Tab-separated table of C-alpha atoms in Angstrom:
chain	number	residue	atom	x	y	z
M	4	MET	CA	3.863	-79.258	-7.516
M	5	LYS	CA	2.635	-77.891	-10.579
M	6	ARG	CA	1.500	-74.857	-8.158
M	7	VAL	CA	4.589	-74.406	-6.906
M	8	VAL	CA	6.427	-74.451	-10.272
M	9	ILE	CA	4.127	-71.830	-11.373
M	10	VAL	CA	4.525	-69.556	-8.018
M	11	VAL	CA	8.517	-69.522	-8.841
M	12	ILE	CA	8.132	-68.612	-12.239
M	13	VAL	CA	6.001	-65.866	-11.362
M	14	VAL	CA	8.009	-64.035	-8.517
M	15	GLY	CA	10.990	-64.849	-10.964
M	16	ALA	CA	9.264	-62.819	-13.670
M	17	ALA	CA	8.277	-60.371	-11.073
M	18	LEU	CA	11.984	-59.959	-10.076
M	19	SER	CA	12.943	-60.053	-13.310
M	20	ALA	CA	10.853	-56.958	-14.104
M	21	ALA	CA	12.101	-55.126	-11.284
M	22	ILE	CA	15.017	-54.940	-11.531
M	23	ALA	CA	15.398	-54.302	-15.233
M	24	TRP	CA	12.909	-51.637	-14.379
M	25	LYS	CA	15.281	-50.304	-11.926
M	26	ILE	CA	18.631	-50.994	-14.258
M	27	HIS	CA	16.306	-49.045	-17.011
M	28	ALA	CA	15.885	-46.143	-14.717
M	29	GLN	CA	19.130	-46.142	-13.921
M	30	ARG	CA	20.313	-45.901	-17.316
M	31	GLU	CA	17.895	-43.486	-18.059
M	32	ALA	CA	19.414	-41.481	-14.947
M	33	LEU	CA	22.551	-42.001	-16.550
M	34	GLU	CA	21.757	-40.771	-19.590
M	35	GLY	CA	19.422	-37.727	-18.574
M	36	PRO	CA	20.550	-33.994	-18.468
M	37	PRO	CA	22.856	-32.965	-15.466
M	38	GLN	CA	21.526	-32.628	-11.989
M	39	GLY	CA	22.827	-32.198	-8.488
M	40	SER	CA	21.798	-30.608	-5.246
M	41	GLY	CA	22.655	-27.201	-4.188
M	42	VAL	CA	21.746	-24.325	-1.321
M	43	ILE	CA	20.131	-21.355	-2.451
M	44	GLU	CA	22.424	-18.127	-2.095
M	45	GLY	CA	21.522	-14.585	-1.250
M	46	ASP	CA	22.511	-11.913	-4.086
M	47	GLY	CA	24.444	-9.908	-1.383
M	48	VAL	CA	27.187	-6.908	-1.630
M	49	ASP	CA	29.270	-5.759	1.532
M	50	LEU	CA	29.543	-2.577	1.827
M	51	ALA	CA	32.934	-1.398	3.927
M	52	ALA	CA	34.222	1.940	5.324
M	53	ARG	CA	36.956	3.570	3.416
M	54	ILE	CA	38.102	5.811	6.109
M	55	GLY	CA	38.351	5.377	9.805
M	56	ALA	CA	35.911	6.785	12.101
M	57	ARG	CA	33.903	6.100	14.961
M	58	VAL	CA	29.800	5.614	13.741
M	59	ILE	CA	27.458	8.113	15.463
M	60	ALA	CA	24.606	6.733	13.794
M	61	ALA	CA	22.661	3.904	12.518
M	62	PRO	CA	19.601	5.115	11.148
M	63	VAL	CA	18.335	1.462	9.469
M	64	GLU	CA	17.755	-1.835	11.616
M	65	GLU	CA	18.487	-5.473	10.504
M	66	GLY	CA	15.820	-6.648	7.791
M	67	ALA	CA	14.831	-3.475	7.271
M	68	ARG	CA	13.853	-2.835	3.097
M	69	VAL	CA	16.120	-0.203	1.454
M	70	GLU	CA	16.606	1.720	-1.171
M	71	ALA	CA	19.232	3.222	-3.637
M	72	GLY	CA	21.165	5.891	-1.896
M	73	ALA	CA	19.970	5.307	1.832
M	74	VAL	CA	22.233	6.029	4.473
M	75	ILE	CA	23.135	3.255	6.058
M	76	LEU	CA	25.937	4.126	8.387
M	77	GLU	CA	27.087	7.875	9.546
M	78	LEU	CA	30.308	8.365	10.616
M	79	ALA	CA	32.271	11.032	12.626
M	80	CYS	CA	33.108	13.660	10.039
M	81	ASP	CA	34.819	16.411	12.323
M	82	GLU	CA	38.119	16.539	10.260
M	83	PRO	CA	37.094	15.706	6.860
M	84	GLU	CA	34.672	18.750	6.903
M	85	ALA	CA	37.445	21.063	8.505
M	86	ARG	CA	39.690	19.843	5.760
M	87	LEU	CA	37.064	20.822	3.445
M	88	ALA	CA	36.439	24.345	4.841
M	89	GLU	CA	40.197	25.082	5.329
M	90	ALA	CA	40.749	23.762	1.219
M	91	GLU	CA	37.324	25.863	0.309
M	92	ALA	CA	38.875	28.652	1.815
M	93	ARG	CA	42.358	28.537	-0.115
M	94	LEU	CA	39.733	28.361	-2.874
M	95	ALA	CA	38.394	31.723	-2.828
M	96	ALA	CA	41.558	33.321	-1.873
M	97	ALA	CA	43.381	31.226	-5.008
M	98	GLY	CA	40.365	31.951	-7.416
M	99	ALA	CA	40.547	36.297	-6.541
M	100	GLN	CA	44.468	36.109	-6.821
M	101	ALA	CA	44.066	34.291	-10.069
M	102	THR	CA	41.321	36.871	-10.851
M	103	GLY	CA	43.623	39.641	-10.113
M	104	ALA	CA	46.490	38.357	-12.185
M	105	ALA	CA	44.460	38.108	-15.111
M	106	ALA	CA	43.625	41.311	-15.035
M	107	GLN	CA	47.042	42.869	-14.618
M	108	ALA	CA	48.210	40.393	-17.408
M	109	GLU	CA	45.411	41.643	-20.013
M	110	ALA	CA	45.984	45.459	-18.722
M	111	ALA	CA	49.730	44.645	-19.373
M	112	ARG	CA	48.715	42.675	-23.000
M	113	ARG	CA	47.059	46.278	-23.924
M	114	GLN	CA	49.938	48.253	-22.753
M	115	SER	CA	52.165	46.333	-24.850
M	116	GLN	CA	50.044	46.546	-27.781
M	117	ALA	CA	50.001	50.144	-27.313
M	118	ALA	CA	53.773	50.814	-27.002
M	119	ARG	CA	54.117	48.754	-30.240
M	120	ALA	CA	51.950	50.805	-31.725
M	121	SER	CA	53.734	54.439	-30.662
M	122	ILE	CA	56.753	52.742	-32.515
M	123	GLY	CA	55.005	52.523	-35.788
M	124	ALA	CA	53.533	56.229	-35.086
M	125	ALA	CA	57.294	57.624	-34.042
M	126	SER	CA	59.282	55.967	-37.108
M	127	ALA	CA	56.573	57.164	-39.559
M	128	GLN	CA	57.033	61.202	-38.324
M	129	ALA	CA	60.802	60.397	-37.978
M	130	SER	CA	60.512	59.034	-42.110
M	131	ALA	CA	58.465	62.313	-43.012
M	132	LEU	CA	61.132	64.459	-41.169
M	133	ASP	CA	64.076	62.908	-42.413
M	134	ALA	CA	62.096	63.915	-46.057
M	135	GLN	CA	61.405	67.227	-45.460
M	136	ALA	CA	65.054	67.768	-43.648
M	137	SER	CA	66.905	66.502	-47.071
M	138	VAL	CA	64.561	68.535	-49.316
M	139	ALA	CA	65.574	71.476	-46.896
M	140	SER	CA	69.067	70.257	-47.156
M	141	ARG	CA	68.786	70.355	-51.109
M	142	GLU	CA	67.512	73.676	-51.530
M	143	ALA	CA	70.186	75.661	-48.960
M	144	GLU	CA	72.664	73.877	-51.177
M	145	ARG	CA	71.156	75.473	-54.504
M	146	VAL	CA	70.529	78.712	-52.285
M	147	GLU	CA	74.193	78.717	-51.547
M	148	SER	CA	75.724	78.042	-55.279
M	149	MET	CA	73.794	81.171	-55.980
M	150	GLY	CA	76.807	82.976	-54.438
M	151	ASP	CA	75.969	86.924	-54.850
M	152	HIS	CA	72.983	86.669	-56.771
M	153	ALA	CA	70.767	84.949	-53.788
M	154	ALA	CA	70.006	87.569	-50.745
M	155	LEU	CA	71.534	87.058	-47.628
M	156	SER	CA	68.669	86.853	-45.836
M	157	ARG	CA	66.840	83.946	-48.325
M	158	ARG	CA	70.485	82.069	-47.659
M	159	ASP	CA	70.486	82.747	-43.873
M	160	GLN	CA	66.365	81.676	-44.534
M	161	ALA	CA	67.656	78.297	-46.131
M	162	ARG	CA	69.717	77.230	-43.232
M	163	THR	CA	67.849	77.969	-40.639
M	164	ALA	CA	65.286	75.580	-42.476
M	165	ALA	CA	67.493	72.581	-42.868
M	166	THR	CA	69.304	72.700	-39.224
M	167	GLY	CA	65.476	72.646	-37.819
M	168	LEU	CA	64.949	70.035	-39.527
M	169	GLU	CA	67.996	67.883	-39.097
M	170	ALA	CA	66.623	68.787	-34.756
M	171	GLN	CA	63.475	67.698	-35.601
M	172	VAL	CA	64.682	64.430	-37.182
M	173	SER	CA	67.043	63.357	-34.355
M	174	ALA	CA	63.916	64.252	-31.963
M	175	ALA	CA	61.907	62.394	-34.131
M	176	ARG	CA	64.648	59.721	-33.949
M	177	ALA	CA	65.070	59.668	-30.269
M	178	GLN	CA	61.309	59.273	-29.871
M	179	ARG	CA	61.386	56.248	-31.769
M	180	THR	CA	64.372	54.372	-29.949
M	181	ALA	CA	62.161	55.693	-26.936
M	182	ALA	CA	59.285	53.824	-28.397
M	183	ARG	CA	60.926	50.867	-28.498
M	184	ARG	CA	62.624	50.781	-25.578
M	185	GLN	CA	59.188	51.303	-23.781
M	186	ALA	CA	57.502	48.515	-26.381
M	187	SER	CA	60.459	46.145	-25.142
M	188	ALA	CA	59.800	47.019	-21.278
M	189	ALA	CA	55.783	46.471	-21.758
M	190	THR	CA	56.270	42.965	-23.684
M	191	SER	CA	58.253	41.582	-20.512
M	192	GLN	CA	55.503	42.990	-18.331
M	193	ALA	CA	53.021	41.293	-19.927
M	194	GLU	CA	54.912	37.924	-20.764
M	195	ALA	CA	55.797	38.152	-16.803
M	196	ALA	CA	51.993	39.068	-16.375
M	197	ALA	CA	50.463	36.466	-18.337
M	198	ALA	CA	53.140	33.881	-16.724
M	199	GLN	CA	51.906	34.804	-13.488
M	200	ALA	CA	48.478	34.476	-14.659
M	201	ASP	CA	48.997	31.044	-15.789
M	202	ALA	CA	50.478	30.100	-12.333
M	203	SER	CA	47.641	31.333	-10.698
M	204	ALA	CA	45.338	29.363	-12.580
M	205	ARG	CA	47.538	26.250	-11.999
M	206	GLY	CA	47.260	27.188	-8.719
M	207	VAL	CA	43.635	27.483	-8.472
M	208	ALA	CA	43.079	23.958	-10.631
M	209	ALA	CA	46.154	22.697	-7.958
M	210	ILE	CA	43.151	24.139	-4.830
M	211	GLU	CA	40.009	22.679	-6.953
M	212	ALA	CA	41.561	18.731	-7.220
M	213	MET	CA	42.109	19.669	-3.248
M	214	VAL	CA	38.367	20.674	-2.818
M	215	ARG	CA	37.021	17.345	-4.877
M	216	ALA	CA	39.145	15.165	-2.512
M	217	ALA	CA	37.962	16.589	0.580
M	218	ARG	CA	34.511	16.206	-0.648
M	219	VAL	CA	34.673	12.658	-1.342
M	220	ALA	CA	36.244	11.969	1.821
M	221	VAL	CA	33.115	14.057	3.529
M	222	ASP	CA	30.795	12.231	1.378
M	223	GLU	CA	32.393	8.959	2.535
M	224	CYS	CA	31.417	9.690	5.870
M	225	ARG	CA	27.852	8.322	4.857
M	226	ILE	CA	28.402	4.409	3.927
M	227	LEU	CA	24.982	4.514	1.411
M	228	ALA	CA	23.068	1.387	-0.098
M	229	PRO	CA	24.265	1.214	-3.519
M	230	ARG	CA	20.959	-0.686	-4.770
M	231	ALA	CA	17.001	-1.083	-3.099
M	232	GLY	CA	17.580	-4.495	-1.358
M	233	VAL	CA	17.461	-5.525	2.817
M	234	LEU	CA	20.085	-4.979	5.282
M	235	GLU	CA	20.979	-8.473	5.826
M	236	ARG	CA	23.677	-7.977	8.561
M	237	LEU	CA	24.809	-4.354	10.371
M	238	TYR	CA	28.194	-5.185	11.954
M	239	TYR	CA	28.615	-2.000	13.866
M	240	GLU	CA	26.571	-0.014	16.042
M	241	PRO	CA	27.192	3.966	17.269
M	242	GLY	CA	29.693	4.470	19.314
M	243	GLU	CA	31.964	2.263	17.397
M	244	LEU	CA	35.435	2.655	16.288
M	245	VAL	CA	35.407	1.619	12.547
M	246	MET	CA	38.910	0.757	10.388
M	247	PRO	CA	39.433	1.660	6.803
M	248	GLY	CA	38.196	-0.494	4.605
M	249	ALA	CA	36.407	-2.750	7.336
M	250	THR	CA	32.852	-4.214	6.368
M	251	VAL	CA	30.409	-2.222	7.880
M	252	ALA	CA	26.731	-4.047	6.378
M	253	ARG	CA	26.062	-6.759	4.061
M	254	LEU	CA	22.734	-5.745	1.464
M	255	VAL	CA	21.524	-8.368	-0.043
M	256	ASP	CA	18.282	-8.658	-3.620
M	257	PRO	CA	15.649	-11.173	-2.007
M	258	ALA	CA	14.572	-11.147	-5.519
M	259	ARG	CA	17.573	-12.240	-6.769
M	260	VAL	CA	19.088	-15.729	-5.775
M	261	THR	CA	21.450	-18.012	-7.012
M	262	VAL	CA	22.458	-21.962	-6.392
M	263	THR	CA	25.374	-23.434	-7.192
M	264	PHE	CA	25.890	-27.526	-7.794
M	265	TYR	CA	28.250	-29.605	-9.288
M	266	VAL	CA	28.288	-31.447	-12.771
M	267	PRO	CA	30.348	-34.794	-13.070
M	268	ASN	CA	33.894	-34.688	-15.691
M	269	ALA	CA	31.875	-36.381	-18.026
M	270	ASP	CA	28.420	-34.233	-18.126
M	271	VAL	CA	30.656	-30.831	-18.065
M	272	ASP	CA	30.604	-30.526	-21.768
M	273	GLU	CA	26.547	-30.674	-21.709
M	274	ALA	CA	26.884	-27.420	-19.605
M	275	ARG	CA	26.320	-23.972	-20.998
M	276	VAL	CA	26.279	-19.935	-20.096
M	277	GLY	CA	22.964	-19.201	-20.742
M	278	MET	CA	20.966	-22.754	-20.443
M	279	ARG	CA	17.736	-23.099	-18.933
M	280	ALA	CA	17.529	-24.918	-15.352
M	281	ARG	CA	14.558	-26.289	-13.613
M	282	VAL	CA	15.008	-25.798	-9.615
M	283	VAL	CA	13.202	-28.303	-6.937
M	284	ALA	CA	12.594	-26.557	-3.783
M	285	ASP	CA	11.658	-29.145	-1.700
M	286	ALA	CA	10.854	-27.415	1.533
M	287	LEU	CA	7.948	-25.679	-0.572
M	288	GLU	CA	6.319	-28.723	-1.404
M	289	GLY	CA	8.251	-29.570	-4.530
M	290	ARG	CA	7.272	-25.878	-6.412
M	291	VAL	CA	9.397	-25.471	-9.239
M	292	PHE	CA	11.705	-22.626	-10.392
M	293	GLU	CA	13.120	-21.150	-13.723
M	294	GLY	CA	16.443	-20.676	-13.930
M	295	THR	CA	19.421	-19.678	-16.353
M	296	VAL	CA	23.282	-20.758	-15.929
M	297	GLN	CA	25.422	-17.869	-15.284
M	298	ARG	CA	28.883	-19.377	-14.949
M	299	VAL	CA	30.348	-22.540	-15.506
M	300	ALA	CA	33.451	-23.377	-13.817
M	301	LEU	CA	36.853	-23.657	-15.711
M	302	GLU	CA	38.466	-25.547	-13.477
M	303	ALA	CA	37.085	-28.764	-11.189
M	304	GLU	CA	37.241	-28.926	-7.935
M	305	PHE	CA	37.345	-31.846	-5.309
M	306	THR	CA	40.250	-32.669	-7.464
M	307	PRO	CA	42.499	-36.301	-6.130
M	308	ARG	CA	46.347	-35.616	-5.691
M	309	ASN	CA	47.249	-37.689	-8.802
M	310	ILE	CA	44.675	-38.621	-11.857
M	311	GLN	CA	45.712	-42.135	-12.506
M	312	THR	CA	42.201	-44.180	-13.556
M	313	ARG	CA	39.229	-43.287	-14.890
M	314	SER	CA	37.701	-43.671	-11.353
M	315	ASP	CA	39.633	-40.734	-10.271
M	316	ARG	CA	38.823	-38.833	-13.481
M	317	ASP	CA	34.929	-39.515	-12.635
M	318	ARG	CA	35.878	-37.828	-8.978
M	319	LEU	CA	35.695	-34.449	-10.718
M	320	VAL	CA	33.294	-31.855	-10.500
M	321	PHE	CA	32.732	-28.750	-12.050
M	322	PRO	CA	30.557	-26.131	-10.439
M	323	VAL	CA	27.530	-24.072	-12.050
M	324	GLU	CA	26.133	-21.389	-11.149
M	325	VAL	CA	22.120	-20.938	-11.361
M	326	GLU	CA	20.427	-17.713	-10.702
M	327	LEU	CA	16.814	-17.711	-10.412
M	328	ALA	CA	13.891	-15.485	-10.631
M	329	ASN	CA	12.911	-14.902	-7.032
M	330	GLU	CA	9.869	-12.121	-7.561
M	331	ASP	CA	7.688	-13.529	-4.304
M	332	GLU	CA	10.740	-13.995	-2.637
M	333	ALA	CA	9.699	-17.193	-1.868
M	334	LEU	CA	13.323	-19.122	-1.892
M	335	ARG	CA	15.376	-17.746	1.714
M	336	ALA	CA	19.254	-18.416	1.413
M	337	GLY	CA	20.279	-21.605	3.064
M	338	MET	CA	17.514	-23.459	1.566
M	339	PRO	CA	18.561	-26.715	-0.093
M	340	VAL	CA	17.318	-27.520	-3.965
M	341	THR	CA	17.658	-29.559	-6.426
M	342	VAL	CA	18.541	-28.425	-9.975
M	343	THR	CA	18.250	-30.074	-13.333
M	344	LEU	CA	19.763	-28.785	-17.220
M	345	GLN	CA	17.316	-28.040	-19.656
M	346	THR	CA	20.136	-29.335	-21.788
M	347	GLY	CA	17.219	-28.493	-25.415
M	348	GLN	CA	16.404	-24.909	-23.834
M	349	ARG	CA	18.756	-21.324	-23.796
M	350	GLU	CA	17.730	-17.888	-23.361
């Protein structure tokens, strides 16, 4: 009987210890850092066609590594190249026209300057002759006032000199007026030539914009890798027609992967951007990888229609994205992992 009692006591103590350990483990799990499961995702970028054309070449095969700038697809480029050639021809003609217009504007400007300078010369000459004519006229009046005391020839000479100078003054004034008209006409011509030169320059600028757009269209006939990586998918082959905006390929960087796991509503406050994370891959014999939290969602997912009870609130989860270094490319897209946040560690 005593043995039975002892056995019962021992078994009871063992069960109590096991239950206590399980409760303690569950409590530690509940009180431990946020943890969850997720699937490895590759850091990929989709390449799209900007123009609609037929594929003429696909130099890279799926799974191949490429460097930044490598040609992924070549599209037929007859129309864009023809538009570029036409735009370049128009640019050459417009450039020659603009050069000629600029030369004409410069010549007209210089002619206008010369015409304005001739106004000054004509005005100076007219003023000088006017002064001489005034002196001659006064001299003629003085000789006339002398009456018989002045010789007849002297009076004739004075009158002739005054009359001649007055004629020269009239001619100089007429020349000044003509110079002003010429200067005005030259100025108008210079302004018109300058306006024509400006219009030609604007035309050249407009055609240059057309050339740039045509060159962009030609460049878009080749779809290039924006960065180094592995060509994961190629959706088109030579001979197929690509529509504008269609995704033609997907490029991934195997050295950089991410995993998204879900943190319960009660623990989301512990997740912070920049926090370190411990990631375990079961497929790699439990190998541990270090990661960094890149994003904590601001909006919950799997939200019930009506949050009325505590249990409903506990069902809310927030996506947390962790970035991992994968230099040896051991982690592959689709591989399941377990993520544990290191709440006391941040980068």
